[in-house]
Amino acid sequence: DWPEIVYNMQHRIGLSSGPMVTGNMGSTMRMNYTMMGDTVNLAARLEASAKQYGIYIQVNESTYEVVKDKFDWRFLDYVRVKGKQLPVKVYELIAEKGKMNDTDKAVIEAFSQAHELYYKQDWDKAINGFKEGKELEEMFPGRSENPSNVYLKRCYQLKEDPPGKDWDGVWVLTKK
């Protein structure tokens, strides 16, 4: 028998597809099997930022493109990770293709509509849409945060201090 805490464990995953170096590295006195490269670093950043969004699996665009027809997704954000200049398009994996429940469908619909308004800088309408999404997303147990609430906070912040006409919508992640 497992302790009760085991059944409530949660984990996060960041997936990034691309070139990397993997294998035994080091000297004959101290050898480790490891992997290195920008792809690995990005996966680590995505895993860490998944917590900020309150999600469990976050992938970059190259991973999404390879498996997009096998799963249902939510386009989450354009982010700039620490140490990089180019933004990364990121997605949340929701469910196996065709197995998304009605609540998830409603969340994705509300979020997607509000997301479009966010990029148009229509803050009041985006706020209303993210409020709707937040109410639906809070039905999921064990989450201290969710993407709709993250965007709701951003909308209030950006409404108070508008980003300007040349805003590209990219969010800068400041934590590793």
PDB file of C-alpha atoms in Angstrom:
ATOM      1  CA  ASP A   1       0.000   0.000   0.000  1.00  0.00           C
ATOM      2  CA  TRP A   2       1.118   3.500  -0.848  1.00  0.00           C
ATOM      3  CA  PRO A   3       0.788   6.419   1.557  1.00  0.00           C
ATOM      4  CA  GLU A   4      -2.127   8.742   0.717  1.00  0.00           C
ATOM      5  CA  ILE A   5       0.261  11.554  -0.244  1.00  0.00           C
ATOM      6  CA  VAL A   6       1.475   9.504  -3.223  1.00  0.00           C
ATOM      7  CA  TYR A   7      -1.977   9.621  -4.812  1.00  0.00           C
ATOM      8  CA  ASN A   8      -1.978  13.419  -4.627  1.00  0.00           C
ATOM      9  CA  MET A   9       1.473  13.968  -6.117  1.00  0.00           C
ATOM     10  CA  GLN A  10       1.693  16.354  -9.035  1.00  0.00           C
ATOM     11  CA  HIS A  11       4.418  16.906 -11.586  1.00  0.00           C
ATOM     12  CA  ARG A  12       5.196  19.291 -14.410  1.00  0.00           C
ATOM     13  CA  ILE A  13       6.838  18.623 -17.732  1.00  0.00           C
ATOM     14  CA  GLY A  14       8.504  20.947 -20.224  1.00  0.00           C
ATOM     15  CA  LEU A  15       9.061  19.485 -23.687  1.00  0.00           C
ATOM     16  CA  SER A  16      11.282  20.962 -26.369  1.00  0.00           C
ATOM     17  CA  SER A  17      12.284  19.260 -29.614  1.00  0.00           C
ATOM     18  CA  GLY A  18      15.543  20.017 -31.365  1.00  0.00           C
ATOM     19  CA  PRO A  19      19.254  19.276 -31.493  1.00  0.00           C
ATOM     20  CA  MET A  20      21.159  18.419 -28.319  1.00  0.00           C
ATOM     21  CA  VAL A  21      24.220  16.562 -27.138  1.00  0.00           C
ATOM     22  CA  THR A  22      23.540  13.491 -25.012  1.00  0.00           C
ATOM     23  CA  GLY A  23      25.693  10.709 -23.633  1.00  0.00           C
ATOM     24  CA  ASN A  24      28.434   9.941 -21.144  1.00  0.00           C
ATOM     25  CA  MET A  25      30.386  13.074 -20.327  1.00  0.00           C
ATOM     26  CA  GLY A  26      33.295  13.758 -18.052  1.00  0.00           C
ATOM     27  CA  SER A  27      36.551  12.011 -17.276  1.00  0.00           C
ATOM     28  CA  THR A  28      37.337   8.376 -16.558  1.00  0.00           C
ATOM     29  CA  MET A  29      37.378   9.278 -12.856  1.00  0.00           C
ATOM     30  CA  ARG A  30      33.954  10.909 -12.904  1.00  0.00           C
ATOM     31  CA  MET A  31      31.511  10.096 -15.676  1.00  0.00           C
ATOM     32  CA  ASN A  32      27.863  11.192 -15.927  1.00  0.00           C
ATOM     33  CA  TYR A  33      25.230  10.448 -18.515  1.00  0.00           C
ATOM     34  CA  THR A  34      23.667  13.806 -19.312  1.00  0.00           C
ATOM     35  CA  MET A  35      22.344  16.055 -22.042  1.00  0.00           C
ATOM     36  CA  MET A  36      23.211  19.612 -22.986  1.00  0.00           C
ATOM     37  CA  GLY A  37      22.184  22.296 -25.431  1.00  0.00           C
ATOM     38  CA  ASP A  38      19.627  25.032 -26.067  1.00  0.00           C
ATOM     39  CA  THR A  39      16.863  22.455 -26.564  1.00  0.00           C
ATOM     40  CA  VAL A  40      17.493  20.967 -23.118  1.00  0.00           C
ATOM     41  CA  ASN A  41      17.728  24.402 -21.501  1.00  0.00           C
ATOM     42  CA  LEU A  42      14.439  25.471 -23.098  1.00  0.00           C
ATOM     43  CA  ALA A  43      12.708  22.302 -21.867  1.00  0.00           C
ATOM     44  CA  ALA A  44      13.901  23.122 -18.345  1.00  0.00           C
ATOM     45  CA  ARG A  45      12.600  26.702 -18.669  1.00  0.00           C
ATOM     46  CA  LEU A  46       9.232  25.424 -19.933  1.00  0.00           C
ATOM     47  CA  GLU A  47       8.949  23.015 -17.019  1.00  0.00           C
ATOM     48  CA  ALA A  48       9.660  25.847 -14.588  1.00  0.00           C
ATOM     49  CA  SER A  49       7.262  28.286 -16.242  1.00  0.00           C
ATOM     50  CA  ALA A  50       4.499  25.656 -16.295  1.00  0.00           C
ATOM     51  CA  LYS A  51       4.185  26.300 -12.562  1.00  0.00           C
ATOM     52  CA  GLN A  52       3.688  30.028 -13.185  1.00  0.00           C
ATOM     53  CA  TYR A  53       0.762  29.209 -15.501  1.00  0.00           C
ATOM     54  CA  GLY A  54      -0.653  26.494 -13.232  1.00  0.00           C
ATOM     55  CA  ILE A  55      -0.368  23.808 -15.923  1.00  0.00           C
ATOM     56  CA  TYR A  56       1.234  20.373 -16.011  1.00  0.00           C
ATOM     57  CA  ILE A  57       2.626  19.927 -19.535  1.00  0.00           C
ATOM     58  CA  GLN A  58       4.028  22.789 -21.608  1.00  0.00           C
ATOM     59  CA  VAL A  59       5.658  22.345 -25.022  1.00  0.00           C
ATOM     60  CA  ASN A  60       7.431  24.546 -27.531  1.00  0.00           C
ATOM     61  CA  GLU A  61       6.289  25.000 -31.116  1.00  0.00           C
ATOM     62  CA  SER A  62       8.676  22.428 -32.598  1.00  0.00           C
ATOM     63  CA  THR A  63       7.291  19.712 -30.309  1.00  0.00           C
ATOM     64  CA  TYR A  64       3.731  20.848 -30.974  1.00  0.00           C
ATOM     65  CA  GLU A  65       4.244  20.649 -34.754  1.00  0.00           C
ATOM     66  CA  VAL A  66       5.399  17.023 -34.530  1.00  0.00           C
ATOM     67  CA  VAL A  67       2.446  15.778 -32.446  1.00  0.00           C
ATOM     68  CA  LYS A  68      -0.320  18.366 -32.944  1.00  0.00           C
ATOM     69  CA  ASP A  69      -2.663  15.856 -34.601  1.00  0.00           C
ATOM     70  CA  LYS A  70      -2.441  13.370 -31.726  1.00  0.00           C
ATOM     71  CA  PHE A  71      -3.538  15.658 -28.873  1.00  0.00           C
ATOM     72  CA  ASP A  72      -5.845  18.553 -28.039  1.00  0.00           C
ATOM     73  CA  TRP A  73      -3.962  21.751 -27.205  1.00  0.00           C
ATOM     74  CA  ARG A  74      -4.304  25.246 -25.879  1.00  0.00           C
ATOM     75  CA  PHE A  75      -2.086  27.909 -27.430  1.00  0.00           C
ATOM     76  CA  LEU A  76      -0.753  29.486 -24.283  1.00  0.00           C
ATOM     77  CA  ASP A  77       1.634  32.323 -25.002  1.00  0.00           C
ATOM     78  CA  TYR A  78       4.578  33.852 -26.787  1.00  0.00           C
ATOM     79  CA  VAL A  79       7.365  33.926 -24.208  1.00  0.00           C
ATOM     80  CA  ARG A  80      10.937  35.086 -24.067  1.00  0.00           C
ATOM     81  CA  VAL A  81      12.890  32.870 -21.704  1.00  0.00           C
ATOM     82  CA  LYS A  82      15.793  34.067 -19.599  1.00  0.00           C
ATOM     83  CA  GLY A  83      18.981  34.268 -21.626  1.00  0.00           C
ATOM     84  CA  LYS A  84      17.296  34.299 -25.058  1.00  0.00           C
ATOM     85  CA  GLN A  85      16.190  37.087 -27.393  1.00  0.00           C
ATOM     86  CA  LEU A  86      13.825  35.232 -29.728  1.00  0.00           C
ATOM     87  CA  PRO A  87      10.333  34.509 -28.403  1.00  0.00           C
ATOM     88  CA  VAL A  88       9.015  30.964 -28.177  1.00  0.00           C
ATOM     89  CA  LYS A  89       5.437  29.966 -28.979  1.00  0.00           C
ATOM     90  CA  VAL A  90       4.205  27.632 -26.228  1.00  0.00           C
ATOM     91  CA  TYR A  91       1.235  25.310 -25.835  1.00  0.00           C
ATOM     92  CA  GLU A  92      -0.467  23.385 -23.072  1.00  0.00           C
ATOM     93  CA  LEU A  93      -1.242  19.727 -23.728  1.00  0.00           C
ATOM     94  CA  ILE A  94      -4.869  19.164 -22.718  1.00  0.00           C
ATOM     95  CA  ALA A  95      -5.851  15.612 -23.699  1.00  0.00           C
ATOM     96  CA  GLU A  96      -5.486  12.851 -26.230  1.00  0.00           C
ATOM     97  CA  LYS A  97      -7.158  13.832 -29.505  1.00  0.00           C
ATOM     98  CA  GLY A  98     -10.920  13.448 -29.187  1.00  0.00           C
ATOM     99  CA  LYS A  99     -10.892  12.793 -25.425  1.00  0.00           C
ATOM    100  CA  MET A 100     -11.268  16.358 -24.173  1.00  0.00           C
ATOM    101  CA  ASN A 101     -14.185  16.688 -21.739  1.00  0.00           C
ATOM    102  CA  ASP A 102     -16.896  19.339 -21.973  1.00  0.00           C
ATOM    103  CA  THR A 103     -15.409  21.488 -19.209  1.00  0.00           C
ATOM    104  CA  ASP A 104     -12.035  21.568 -20.962  1.00  0.00           C
ATOM    105  CA  LYS A 105     -13.771  22.495 -24.219  1.00  0.00           C
ATOM    106  CA  ALA A 106     -15.573  25.389 -22.505  1.00  0.00           C
ATOM    107  CA  VAL A 107     -12.326  26.555 -20.874  1.00  0.00           C
ATOM    108  CA  ILE A 108     -10.448  26.485 -24.179  1.00  0.00           C
ATOM    109  CA  GLU A 109     -13.245  28.343 -25.976  1.00  0.00           C
ATOM    110  CA  ALA A 110     -13.461  31.113 -23.351  1.00  0.00           C
ATOM    111  CA  PHE A 111      -9.674  31.372 -23.085  1.00  0.00           C
ATOM    112  CA  SER A 112      -9.121  31.490 -26.855  1.00  0.00           C
ATOM    113  CA  GLN A 113     -11.680  34.250 -27.365  1.00  0.00           C
ATOM    114  CA  ALA A 114     -10.243  36.304 -24.497  1.00  0.00           C
ATOM    115  CA  HIS A 115      -6.728  35.638 -25.787  1.00  0.00           C
ATOM    116  CA  GLU A 116      -7.591  37.198 -29.167  1.00  0.00           C
ATOM    117  CA  LEU A 117      -8.947  40.280 -27.394  1.00  0.00           C
ATOM    118  CA  TYR A 118      -5.783  40.437 -25.277  1.00  0.00           C
ATOM    119  CA  TYR A 119      -3.580  40.656 -28.376  1.00  0.00           C
ATOM    120  CA  LYS A 120      -5.880  43.377 -29.761  1.00  0.00           C
ATOM    121  CA  GLN A 121      -5.389  45.277 -26.473  1.00  0.00           C
ATOM    122  CA  ASP A 122      -9.149  45.268 -25.869  1.00  0.00           C
ATOM    123  CA  TRP A 123      -8.540  44.993 -22.140  1.00  0.00           C
ATOM    124  CA  ASP A 124     -12.114  45.275 -20.819  1.00  0.00           C
ATOM    125  CA  LYS A 125     -13.490  42.546 -23.083  1.00  0.00           C
ATOM    126  CA  ALA A 126     -10.412  40.382 -22.503  1.00  0.00           C
ATOM    127  CA  ILE A 127     -10.867  40.782 -18.735  1.00  0.00           C
ATOM    128  CA  ASN A 128     -14.478  39.587 -18.989  1.00  0.00           C
ATOM    129  CA  GLY A 129     -13.417  36.589 -21.086  1.00  0.00           C
ATOM    130  CA  PHE A 130     -10.593  35.602 -18.760  1.00  0.00           C
ATOM    131  CA  LYS A 131     -12.944  35.938 -15.766  1.00  0.00           C
ATOM    132  CA  GLU A 132     -15.233  33.413 -17.457  1.00  0.00           C
ATOM    133  CA  GLY A 133     -12.297  31.115 -18.145  1.00  0.00           C
ATOM    134  CA  LYS A 134     -11.008  31.494 -14.586  1.00  0.00           C
ATOM    135  CA  GLU A 135     -14.331  30.374 -13.116  1.00  0.00           C
ATOM    136  CA  LEU A 136     -14.287  27.265 -15.287  1.00  0.00           C
ATOM    137  CA  GLU A 137     -10.626  26.510 -14.626  1.00  0.00           C
ATOM    138  CA  GLU A 138     -10.973  26.783 -10.873  1.00  0.00           C
ATOM    139  CA  MET A 139     -13.061  23.617 -10.993  1.00  0.00           C
ATOM    140  CA  PHE A 140      -9.849  21.587 -11.321  1.00  0.00           C
ATOM    141  CA  PRO A 141      -8.496  20.376  -7.962  1.00  0.00           C
ATOM    142  CA  GLY A 142      -4.967  20.991  -6.794  1.00  0.00           C
ATOM    143  CA  ARG A 143      -4.194  24.088  -8.853  1.00  0.00           C
ATOM    144  CA  SER A 144      -3.033  27.227  -7.117  1.00  0.00           C
ATOM    145  CA  GLU A 145      -2.930  29.108 -10.443  1.00  0.00           C
ATOM    146  CA  ASN A 146      -4.380  28.780 -13.933  1.00  0.00           C
ATOM    147  CA  PRO A 147      -3.733  30.417 -17.318  1.00  0.00           C
ATOM    148  CA  SER A 148      -6.948  32.466 -17.311  1.00  0.00           C
ATOM    149  CA  ASN A 149      -6.039  33.995 -13.960  1.00  0.00           C
ATOM    150  CA  VAL A 150      -2.482  34.702 -15.161  1.00  0.00           C
ATOM    151  CA  TYR A 151      -3.867  36.607 -18.150  1.00  0.00           C
ATOM    152  CA  LEU A 152      -6.490  38.335 -16.015  1.00  0.00           C
ATOM    153  CA  LYS A 153      -3.716  39.812 -13.847  1.00  0.00           C
ATOM    154  CA  ARG A 154      -1.781  40.820 -16.967  1.00  0.00           C
ATOM    155  CA  CYS A 155      -4.830  42.546 -18.450  1.00  0.00           C
ATOM    156  CA  TYR A 156      -5.323  44.641 -15.316  1.00  0.00           C
ATOM    157  CA  GLN A 157      -1.628  45.539 -15.355  1.00  0.00           C
ATOM    158  CA  LEU A 158      -1.566  46.364 -19.087  1.00  0.00           C
ATOM    159  CA  LYS A 159      -4.831  48.310 -18.903  1.00  0.00           C
ATOM    160  CA  GLU A 160      -3.289  50.446 -16.159  1.00  0.00           C
ATOM    161  CA  ASP A 161      -0.017  50.868 -18.071  1.00  0.00           C
ATOM    162  CA  PRO A 162      -0.741  50.266 -21.813  1.00  0.00           C
ATOM    163  CA  PRO A 163       2.123  48.738 -23.820  1.00  0.00           C
ATOM    164  CA  GLY A 164       1.678  50.921 -26.929  1.00  0.00           C
ATOM    165  CA  LYS A 165       0.988  50.290 -30.596  1.00  0.00           C
ATOM    166  CA  ASP A 166       4.261  48.458 -31.306  1.00  0.00           C
ATOM    167  CA  TRP A 167       3.561  45.823 -28.616  1.00  0.00           C
ATOM    168  CA  ASP A 168       4.265  42.321 -29.907  1.00  0.00           C
ATOM    169  CA  GLY A 169       2.468  40.454 -27.116  1.00  0.00           C
ATOM    170  CA  VAL A 170       5.601  38.590 -26.036  1.00  0.00           C
ATOM    171  CA  TRP A 171       5.783  37.959 -22.304  1.00  0.00           C
ATOM    172  CA  VAL A 172       9.242  37.950 -20.741  1.00  0.00           C
ATOM    173  CA  LEU A 173       9.795  35.163 -18.229  1.00  0.00           C
ATOM    174  CA  THR A 174      12.086  36.464 -15.520  1.00  0.00           C
ATOM    175  CA  LYS A 175      12.427  33.279 -13.448  1.00  0.00           C
ATOM    176  CA  LYS A 176      14.546  30.289 -14.391  1.00  0.00           C
TER     177      LYS A 176
END
